[in-house]
Short mmCIF file of C-alpha atoms in Angstrom, two decimals:
data_model
loop_
_atom_site.label_atom_id
_atom_site.label_comp_id
_atom_site.label_asym_id
_atom_site.label_seq_id
_atom_site.Cartn_x
_atom_site.Cartn_y
_atom_site.Cartn_z
CA MET F 1 77.81 43.24 93.78
CA SER F 2 74.19 42.43 92.96
CA LYS F 3 71.57 44.09 94.99
CA THR F 4 70.90 40.37 96.24
CA THR F 5 74.44 40.23 97.80
CA VAL F 6 74.00 43.67 99.11
CA GLU F 7 71.91 43.15 101.25
CA LEU F 8 73.84 40.09 102.63
CA PRO F 9 75.38 40.81 106.57
CA VAL F 10 79.06 41.56 107.15
CA VAL F 11 79.92 38.14 108.60
CA VAL F 12 82.46 39.07 111.52
CA ILE F 13 84.43 36.00 113.15
CA GLY F 14 84.88 36.42 116.80
CA ALA F 15 83.03 38.17 119.96
CA GLY F 16 85.73 39.61 121.51
CA PRO F 17 86.82 43.16 121.94
CA VAL F 18 87.34 44.25 118.10
CA GLY F 19 84.67 41.81 117.03
CA LEU F 20 82.20 43.32 118.72
CA ALA F 21 83.29 46.89 118.00
CA ALA F 22 83.01 46.03 114.56
CA ALA F 23 79.63 45.11 115.02
CA ALA F 24 79.09 48.29 116.95
CA HIS F 25 80.22 50.50 113.85
CA LEU F 26 78.69 48.21 111.32
CA THR F 27 75.31 48.98 112.80
CA GLU F 28 75.63 52.61 113.06
CA TYR F 29 75.71 52.24 109.37
CA GLY F 30 72.92 50.77 108.95
CA ILE F 31 74.35 47.51 107.77
CA GLN F 32 73.22 43.91 109.36
CA PRO F 33 76.55 42.22 110.79
CA LEU F 34 76.23 38.64 112.19
CA VAL F 35 79.06 37.76 114.74
CA LEU F 36 80.18 34.17 114.89
CA GLU F 37 81.57 33.25 118.07
CA ALA F 38 83.42 29.83 118.88
CA GLY F 39 83.08 30.13 122.64
CA PRO F 40 79.97 30.03 124.82
CA ALA F 41 79.72 33.76 125.80
CA ALA F 42 81.57 36.83 124.81
CA GLY F 43 84.78 37.73 125.02
CA ALA F 44 85.60 33.85 125.11
CA ALA F 45 89.47 34.28 124.82
CA VAL F 46 89.62 36.98 127.60
CA ARG F 47 87.96 34.83 130.14
CA GLU F 48 90.69 32.67 129.83
CA TRP F 49 93.03 35.40 131.00
CA SER F 50 90.57 37.25 133.55
CA HIS F 51 92.94 37.33 136.35
CA VAL F 52 94.71 40.10 134.42
CA ARG F 53 95.04 43.14 134.46
CA LEU F 54 95.22 45.54 131.11
CA PHE F 55 97.89 48.23 130.84
CA SER F 56 94.97 50.17 128.88
CA THR F 57 92.53 51.81 131.46
CA TRP F 58 88.84 51.65 130.90
CA GLY F 59 88.67 55.16 129.06
CA GLU F 60 91.31 53.08 126.29
CA VAL F 61 89.32 50.13 125.71
CA VAL F 62 85.50 50.87 125.27
CA ASP F 63 85.08 51.84 121.72
CA PRO F 64 83.13 54.61 121.01
CA ALA F 65 80.68 53.68 119.13
CA ALA F 66 80.07 50.59 121.43
CA GLU F 67 79.21 52.86 123.93
CA LYS F 68 76.60 54.50 121.92
CA LEU F 69 75.23 51.48 121.33
CA LEU F 70 75.03 50.66 124.29
CA ALA F 71 73.56 53.94 126.34
CA PRO F 72 69.99 52.97 126.18
CA THR F 73 70.11 50.09 128.08
CA GLY F 74 71.02 51.73 130.66
CA TRP F 75 74.75 50.63 130.99
CA THR F 76 77.17 52.66 133.08
CA LYS F 77 80.66 53.80 131.53
CA PRO F 78 83.34 52.64 134.49
CA ASP F 79 85.35 54.77 135.54
CA SER F 80 87.46 55.63 132.85
CA ALA F 81 90.71 56.23 134.78
CA THR F 82 91.17 52.39 136.62
CA TYR F 83 92.64 49.46 135.19
CA PRO F 84 90.53 46.16 134.10
CA ALA F 85 91.10 43.17 134.41
CA GLY F 86 90.36 40.75 131.93
CA GLY F 87 87.35 39.30 133.70
CA ASP F 88 86.03 43.34 134.24
CA TRP F 89 86.09 43.54 130.57
CA ALA F 90 84.72 40.49 129.77
CA GLU F 91 81.58 40.84 132.38
CA LEU F 92 81.21 44.42 131.87
CA TYR F 93 81.87 45.55 128.66
CA LEU F 94 82.00 42.81 126.67
CA GLN F 95 78.89 40.74 127.34
CA PRO F 96 76.56 43.83 127.91
CA LEU F 97 77.68 45.14 124.23
CA ALA F 98 76.54 41.80 122.98
CA ASP F 99 73.83 41.15 124.73
CA ALA F 100 72.99 44.59 123.36
CA LEU F 101 73.33 43.21 119.67
CA GLY F 102 71.06 40.39 120.59
CA ASP F 103 70.54 37.85 117.76
CA ARG F 104 73.31 39.00 116.00
CA VAL F 105 75.47 37.41 117.91
CA ARG F 106 75.69 33.35 117.27
CA TYR F 107 77.30 30.97 120.37
CA GLY F 108 78.83 27.86 119.75
CA ALA F 109 79.78 28.51 115.94
CA ARG F 110 83.32 27.99 115.16
CA VAL F 111 84.34 28.66 111.44
CA THR F 112 85.58 25.86 109.44
CA GLY F 113 86.24 27.88 106.30
CA VAL F 114 85.27 30.36 104.24
CA SER F 115 85.66 31.15 100.52
CA ARG F 116 83.19 32.83 97.67
CA ALA F 117 80.10 30.70 96.76
CA GLY F 118 81.23 28.21 93.66
CA ARG F 119 84.45 29.64 93.58
CA ASP F 120 87.87 28.40 94.73
CA ARG F 121 90.95 30.81 95.19
CA ILE F 122 92.36 29.77 91.97
CA VAL F 123 88.94 30.87 90.23
CA ASP F 124 88.78 34.23 88.70
CA ALA F 125 85.76 34.39 86.59
CA GLY F 126 83.34 36.74 87.97
CA ARG F 127 84.59 36.29 91.60
CA GLU F 128 83.85 39.73 92.74
CA GLN F 129 79.99 39.36 91.86
CA GLN F 130 80.03 36.51 94.33
CA PRO F 131 79.54 36.70 98.24
CA PHE F 132 80.97 34.81 100.76
CA VAL F 133 80.08 31.54 101.90
CA VAL F 134 80.89 31.30 105.45
CA HIS F 135 80.87 26.87 107.18
CA ILE F 136 80.82 26.79 110.76
CA GLU F 137 80.02 24.05 113.49
CA THR F 138 78.32 23.85 115.91
CA ASN F 139 79.08 22.74 119.80
CA GLY F 140 76.92 19.64 118.53
CA GLY F 141 78.92 19.12 115.57
CA ARG F 142 76.20 20.63 113.18
CA GLU F 143 77.95 22.17 109.90
CA GLU F 144 75.86 24.89 108.84
CA ARG F 145 77.00 27.56 105.64
CA PHE F 146 75.70 31.60 105.97
CA PHE F 147 76.33 33.78 102.97
CA ALA F 148 77.94 37.58 103.45
CA ARG F 149 78.33 40.68 101.78
CA ALA F 150 81.62 40.77 103.32
CA VAL F 151 84.16 39.41 105.95
CA VAL F 152 85.46 40.98 108.95
CA ASP F 153 88.38 37.94 110.54
CA ALA F 154 88.63 39.36 114.38
CA SER F 155 89.68 35.82 116.00
CA GLY F 156 92.75 36.89 117.37
CA THR F 157 95.23 34.62 117.92
CA TRP F 158 94.39 33.39 121.21
CA SER F 159 94.15 29.62 120.35
CA THR F 160 97.91 29.49 118.66
CA PRO F 161 101.03 30.25 121.13
CA GLY F 162 104.27 30.30 119.84
CA PRO F 163 106.46 27.43 121.02
CA ALA F 164 109.26 26.89 123.25
CA GLY F 165 112.07 26.90 120.28
CA ALA F 166 113.42 29.09 118.90
CA GLY F 167 113.28 28.14 115.36
CA GLY F 168 109.55 28.97 115.40
CA LEU F 169 108.82 24.71 115.95
CA ALA F 170 108.38 23.05 119.42
CA ALA F 171 111.60 22.05 120.66
CA LEU F 172 112.86 18.75 120.49
CA GLY F 173 110.97 17.03 123.65
CA GLU F 174 108.65 19.81 123.98
CA LYS F 175 105.23 17.41 123.06
CA ALA F 176 106.35 15.23 125.35
CA ALA F 177 107.00 17.68 128.58
CA ALA F 178 103.11 19.05 128.29
CA ASP F 179 102.22 17.88 131.08
CA ARG F 180 104.67 20.65 132.77
CA ILE F 181 104.71 23.29 129.81
CA THR F 182 101.94 25.98 129.89
CA TYR F 183 101.03 28.80 127.57
CA ARG F 184 99.94 31.59 129.22
CA VAL F 185 100.23 33.43 132.26
CA PRO F 186 99.16 31.07 135.25
CA ASP F 187 96.38 32.59 137.93
CA LEU F 188 98.30 32.57 141.02
CA THR F 189 95.11 33.59 143.16
CA ASP F 190 93.66 30.21 142.43
CA PRO F 191 95.09 27.94 145.17
CA ALA F 192 95.41 24.80 142.43
CA VAL F 193 97.38 26.49 140.67
CA ARG F 194 99.24 28.43 143.20
CA ALA F 195 100.45 25.07 144.95
CA ARG F 196 101.71 24.52 141.29
CA TYR F 197 104.28 26.77 141.28
CA ALA F 198 105.10 27.33 145.08
CA GLY F 199 108.32 26.55 146.06
CA LYS F 200 109.36 25.28 142.86
CA ARG F 201 111.93 26.58 139.93
CA THR F 202 110.31 27.96 136.89
CA ALA F 203 111.59 28.86 133.56
CA VAL F 204 110.03 31.30 131.65
CA VAL F 205 110.42 32.19 128.22
CA GLY F 206 109.80 35.17 126.58
CA SER F 207 110.86 39.02 126.77
CA GLY F 208 107.23 40.55 126.47
CA ALA F 209 104.08 41.44 127.97
CA SER F 210 103.35 37.76 129.47
CA ALA F 211 106.83 37.38 130.60
CA PHE F 212 107.40 40.67 132.48
CA THR F 213 103.38 39.32 134.33
CA ALA F 214 104.93 35.92 135.23
CA LEU F 215 108.01 37.54 136.39
CA ALA F 216 106.44 39.90 138.54
CA SER F 217 103.93 37.14 139.68
CA LEU F 218 106.48 35.07 140.24
CA ALA F 219 108.25 37.13 142.57
CA ASP F 220 105.63 37.83 144.29
CA LEU F 221 104.81 34.51 145.33
CA ALA F 222 108.71 33.73 146.48
CA LYS F 223 108.10 36.69 149.15
CA ALA F 224 104.67 35.56 149.99
CA ASP F 225 104.50 33.01 153.30
CA ASP F 226 103.72 29.56 151.32
CA GLY F 227 105.93 30.85 148.48
CA ALA F 228 109.20 30.43 149.80
CA GLY F 229 111.77 28.65 147.93
CA THR F 230 109.81 29.89 144.52
CA HIS F 231 112.33 30.79 141.86
CA THR F 232 112.68 32.00 138.31
CA THR F 233 114.73 31.10 135.28
CA TRP F 234 113.73 34.31 132.32
CA ILE F 235 115.05 32.36 129.73
CA LEU F 236 116.18 35.34 126.65
CA ARG F 237 116.88 34.63 123.07
CA ARG F 238 119.07 37.93 122.98
CA GLY F 239 120.71 39.81 125.86
CA ILE F 240 119.50 42.56 128.44
CA SER F 241 119.93 45.97 127.37
CA GLY F 242 118.79 49.51 127.85
CA SER F 243 115.30 48.58 126.08
CA THR F 244 114.48 45.14 127.28
CA PHE F 245 112.40 46.60 130.41
CA GLY F 246 110.44 48.65 128.19
CA GLY F 247 110.23 52.16 128.21
CA GLY F 248 109.82 52.50 131.95
CA GLU F 249 108.73 55.66 133.07
CA ALA F 250 109.07 56.96 129.49
CA ASP F 251 106.81 55.13 128.38
CA ARG F 252 103.04 56.95 127.44
CA LEU F 253 101.25 53.82 128.97
CA PRO F 254 102.15 54.73 133.05
CA ALA F 255 101.04 50.61 134.09
CA ARG F 256 103.00 48.94 130.72
CA GLY F 257 106.18 50.92 131.45
CA ALA F 258 105.19 50.01 135.18
CA LEU F 259 105.37 46.45 133.94
CA GLY F 260 108.54 46.15 132.67
CA LEU F 261 110.17 47.74 135.93
CA ALA F 262 108.45 45.05 137.93
CA ALA F 263 110.11 42.36 136.30
CA LYS F 264 113.20 44.68 136.10
CA ALA F 265 112.96 44.81 139.99
CA ALA F 266 112.05 40.59 139.63
CA VAL F 267 115.74 40.03 138.76
CA ASP F 268 117.48 42.73 140.77
CA GLY F 269 115.99 41.16 143.83
CA GLY F 270 117.32 38.50 142.71
CA TYR F 271 113.76 36.20 142.25
CA ALA F 272 114.81 35.65 138.89
CA ASP F 273 117.85 34.83 136.99
CA ALA F 274 118.56 35.34 132.94
CA ALA F 275 119.84 33.17 130.76
CA THR F 276 120.63 35.38 128.26
CA GLY F 277 121.66 34.58 123.92
CA PHE F 278 119.55 31.11 124.78
CA ARG F 279 117.55 29.27 122.22
CA THR F 280 115.53 26.23 123.18
CA GLU F 281 117.06 23.38 121.24
CA ALA F 282 115.53 20.50 123.20
CA ILE F 283 113.48 19.76 126.34
CA GLU F 284 114.97 16.62 128.34
CA ARG F 285 113.82 14.97 131.62
CA ASP F 286 116.39 14.14 134.02
CA GLY F 287 116.66 11.65 136.90
CA GLU F 288 113.70 12.88 139.27
CA GLY F 289 111.52 13.93 136.05
CA ARG F 290 112.36 17.41 135.84
CA LEU F 291 112.88 19.41 133.11
CA VAL F 292 115.95 20.89 131.41
CA LEU F 293 116.61 23.20 128.66
CA VAL F 294 119.19 22.60 126.00
CA GLY F 295 120.45 25.38 123.87
CA ASP F 296 121.70 25.41 120.32
CA ASP F 297 125.03 26.59 120.96
CA GLY F 298 124.86 23.01 123.60
CA ARG F 299 124.37 24.48 126.98
CA ARG F 300 122.24 22.78 129.74
CA LEU F 301 120.22 24.99 132.01
CA HIS F 302 119.34 23.98 136.03
CA ALA F 303 116.66 21.19 135.99
CA VAL F 304 113.28 22.81 136.40
CA ASP F 305 109.93 21.79 137.87
CA GLU F 306 107.53 23.30 135.31
CA VAL F 307 108.33 25.33 132.32
CA ILE F 308 106.00 28.82 130.98
CA VAL F 309 106.14 29.64 127.35
CA LEU F 310 105.52 32.89 126.79
CA THR F 311 106.96 33.60 122.93
CA GLY F 312 103.95 35.50 121.21
CA LEU F 313 101.15 34.41 119.13
CA ARG F 314 100.23 33.82 115.53
CA PRO F 315 96.97 33.70 113.62
CA ASP F 316 95.22 30.42 112.34
CA LEU F 317 94.88 30.62 108.53
CA SER F 318 94.04 27.28 107.91
CA PHE F 319 90.04 28.67 107.37
CA LEU F 320 91.00 31.00 105.63
CA ASP F 321 92.79 28.66 102.87
CA GLU F 322 90.68 29.42 100.29
CA LEU F 323 90.45 33.04 99.73
CA ARG F 324 93.22 35.21 97.98
CA LEU F 325 95.60 36.52 101.12
CA GLY F 326 97.76 39.21 100.67
CA LEU F 327 100.46 38.75 104.16
CA ASP F 328 104.09 40.25 104.82
CA GLU F 329 105.82 36.62 104.75
CA ARG F 330 107.54 37.47 107.99
CA LEU F 331 104.69 38.66 109.92
CA GLN F 332 101.67 37.22 108.21
CA ALA F 333 100.30 40.54 108.97
CA PRO F 334 98.47 42.73 105.91
CA LEU F 335 101.19 43.92 102.68
CA ALA F 336 100.55 47.66 104.33
CA LEU F 337 101.39 46.98 107.52
CA ALA F 338 103.16 44.83 108.04
CA PRO F 339 106.22 47.16 107.12
CA LEU F 340 104.81 49.49 110.26
CA ILE F 341 105.25 47.05 112.98
CA ASP F 342 108.03 44.30 111.65
CA PRO F 343 110.18 44.87 114.96
CA ASN F 344 113.05 43.56 112.82
CA GLN F 345 113.36 47.34 111.71
CA HIS F 346 111.95 49.19 114.52
CA SER F 347 110.94 49.12 118.14
CA CYS F 348 110.67 52.88 118.92
CA GLY F 349 107.54 54.92 119.04
CA THR F 350 104.36 54.07 117.62
CA VAL F 351 102.40 52.33 114.84
CA PRO F 352 101.52 55.34 112.08
CA PRO F 353 97.51 55.34 111.64
CA HIS F 354 96.15 52.76 109.54
CA GLY F 355 92.70 51.76 108.40
CA ARG F 356 90.72 50.75 105.78
CA SER F 357 93.65 50.74 103.08
CA GLU F 358 96.25 49.02 104.91
CA LEU F 359 94.21 46.05 105.91
CA SER F 360 93.12 45.29 102.35
CA HIS F 361 94.14 41.38 100.39
CA PRO F 362 93.52 40.77 96.96
CA GLU F 363 90.22 38.83 98.54
CA LYS F 364 87.93 42.23 98.22
CA ASP F 365 85.80 42.97 101.42
CA LEU F 366 88.13 40.46 103.22
CA TYR F 367 88.93 42.03 105.84
CA LEU F 368 91.51 40.76 109.08
CA VAL F 369 91.35 42.63 112.08
CA GLY F 370 92.30 43.21 115.81
CA MET F 371 95.69 41.12 116.94
CA LYS F 372 95.02 38.51 114.17
CA SER F 373 95.97 41.55 112.11
CA TYR F 374 99.07 41.90 113.73
CA GLY F 375 100.05 38.53 112.67
CA ARG F 376 102.86 37.46 114.59
CA ALA F 377 104.07 40.86 115.34
CA PRO F 378 103.50 41.94 119.31
CA THR F 379 102.59 45.19 120.85
CA PHE F 380 98.86 45.62 119.82
CA LEU F 381 96.42 47.89 121.99
CA ALA F 382 92.53 47.50 122.09
CA MET F 383 92.58 51.33 120.49
CA THR F 384 93.93 49.95 116.79
CA GLY F 385 91.65 47.41 116.86
CA TYR F 386 88.30 49.82 117.24
CA GLU F 387 90.00 52.30 114.77
CA GLN F 388 90.83 49.45 112.10
CA VAL F 389 86.73 48.58 112.52
CA ARG F 390 85.86 52.23 112.04
CA SER F 391 86.93 52.36 109.13
CA ILE F 392 86.24 49.10 107.49
CA ALA F 393 82.33 49.73 108.46
CA ALA F 394 82.61 53.55 107.22
CA HIS F 395 84.30 51.65 103.79
CA LEU F 396 81.24 48.98 103.92
CA ALA F 397 78.87 52.17 103.71
CA GLY F 398 80.59 53.93 100.99
CA ASP F 399 81.25 56.72 103.66
CA ARG F 400 84.76 56.99 101.67
CA GLU F 401 85.76 60.30 103.46
CA ALA F 402 85.26 58.43 107.07
CA ALA F 403 87.29 55.50 105.90
CA GLU F 404 90.38 57.58 104.74
CA ARG F 405 90.46 59.88 107.74
CA VAL F 406 92.26 57.66 110.51
CA GLU F 407 93.44 59.91 112.90
CA LEU F 408 94.39 57.43 115.68
CA THR F 409 97.67 58.12 117.86
CA LEU F 410 99.06 55.49 119.71
CA PRO F 411 100.56 55.98 123.02
CA GLU F 412 104.55 55.37 122.43
CA THR F 413 106.57 52.58 123.81
CA GLY F 414 109.18 54.99 125.48
CA VAL F 415 112.07 52.66 123.58
CA CYS F 416 115.19 54.00 122.69
CA GLY F 417 116.24 51.80 119.65
CA GLY F 418 117.12 48.24 120.14
CA ALA F 419 115.69 47.30 116.55
CA GLY F 420 115.71 43.64 115.65
CA LEU F 421 115.04 40.72 116.88
CA PHE F 422 118.63 39.35 117.93
CA ASP F 423 121.21 41.83 119.53
CA ARG F 424 123.46 43.50 116.78
CA PRO F 425 126.83 45.39 118.14
CA GLU F 426 125.26 48.93 116.92
CA ALA F 427 121.95 48.28 118.84
CA ALA F 428 123.58 48.18 122.14
CA GLU F 429 125.67 51.33 121.43
CA GLN F 430 122.46 52.87 121.75
CA ASN F 431 120.89 51.13 124.03
CA ALA F 432 123.54 52.01 126.73
CA GLY F 433 121.87 53.89 129.47
CA GLY F 434 118.55 53.55 127.59
CA CYS F 435 115.01 54.09 128.58
CA CYS F 436 115.06 51.68 131.44
CA ALA F 437 118.34 52.52 133.10
CA ALA F 438 116.54 54.73 135.77
CA PRO F 439 116.15 52.55 139.04
CA ALA F 440 112.22 50.76 139.36
CA THR F 441 110.81 53.19 142.38
CA LEU F 442 107.67 52.86 140.87
CA ALA F 443 105.13 51.40 144.14
CA ILE F 444 103.59 48.81 141.62
CA GLY F 445 102.79 45.72 143.69
CA THR F 446 102.45 43.11 140.83
CA LEU F 447 101.26 45.25 138.13
CA THR F 448 100.12 42.93 134.85
CA ALA F 449 98.92 43.36 131.55
CA ALA F 450 96.64 41.47 128.79
CA PRO F 451 98.25 38.95 125.88
CA GLY F 452 99.04 40.92 123.05
CA GLY F 453 99.61 43.82 125.04
CA CYS F 454 96.08 45.82 125.34
#
């Protein structure tokens, strides 16, 4: 790489938690970052779930390099033992961090394409010597481009949720029923949103933390004076086993375990019933305009007023099409990382430490980090992303020892067995009396968790 190229900034895509942490680590090494954010403020995606409470504490969602950068500004870190909501995270940490970075963060800049200058993905000659060129579109529709020595894509997966259809495609009729379907956890503190679900029958499709959040929230609504008649049908592509509700009291993140127990309490209390082994093939309307979900086995569920689809998120790779990515064919995660996080293979324990080496692609100095690095895999934690970008910044600064020294140990989920995305007889046997067999005894109220498992 030429001296001119080395002097170019590192473009970071996305001013969310991991993107801003990347900028902080690069700044600490004396490398100029340029953060490009499509939204009007820091943490634009986080602000869209501002009502949702994380199951990680403040002590686990503040990056060390970011904290150092904030210290001279007079910033005060919130109580490390408390749990922020998404809105708290954005207002009390992400925006101050972006403000501290100053003009190194640019808002209203949507990345539309990334390539090597003068080289499409076919060309080999001189490829690694050319800088990256990043095309953006501003809010006013103007097009611009920037050159970069490296690109760190921390754009996340929030904008591309999974569909209700079990095969990865939208179910037949799903798009036509868009007026009664949401792909987000509803904010039931908003009077208009609350009225939409109060006294109604709602289907929740999904089996992760976001689905647990929706189940617990709707159960609380059903118990409230204005929520009489509220009921939930929980649609699971698998059966219910010992690991369905997570690790419970065995989870090293207590709030994450309590969230699963809250969902279990919603089912045990009769506020939700489960349709297990149900893979949605079509969504139809009955004579009253309500929605009827039809399974691939021909089952037709009772009509519902609303559907909440929480089947995970997936990366938007469209603007990286001219770059050479090394992605797992199933998860769309970097090839070396995918086996460590593949839910087809395991669900026990924790994700082994990983950094720059596991996140590398055939395209030199391109990195997908944060939730986007996990592709379609669940259970990402903010602290994972912070360690990823620390390692990458060290590598770009030439600090090889620091780049390879990845020591983060993530908290275990407490889930005992339950490998695979579909039920298997041997998995069912392993799960008998598993982690979640204990009764829900925690006094947790409506404890919610961030999308993607922060």
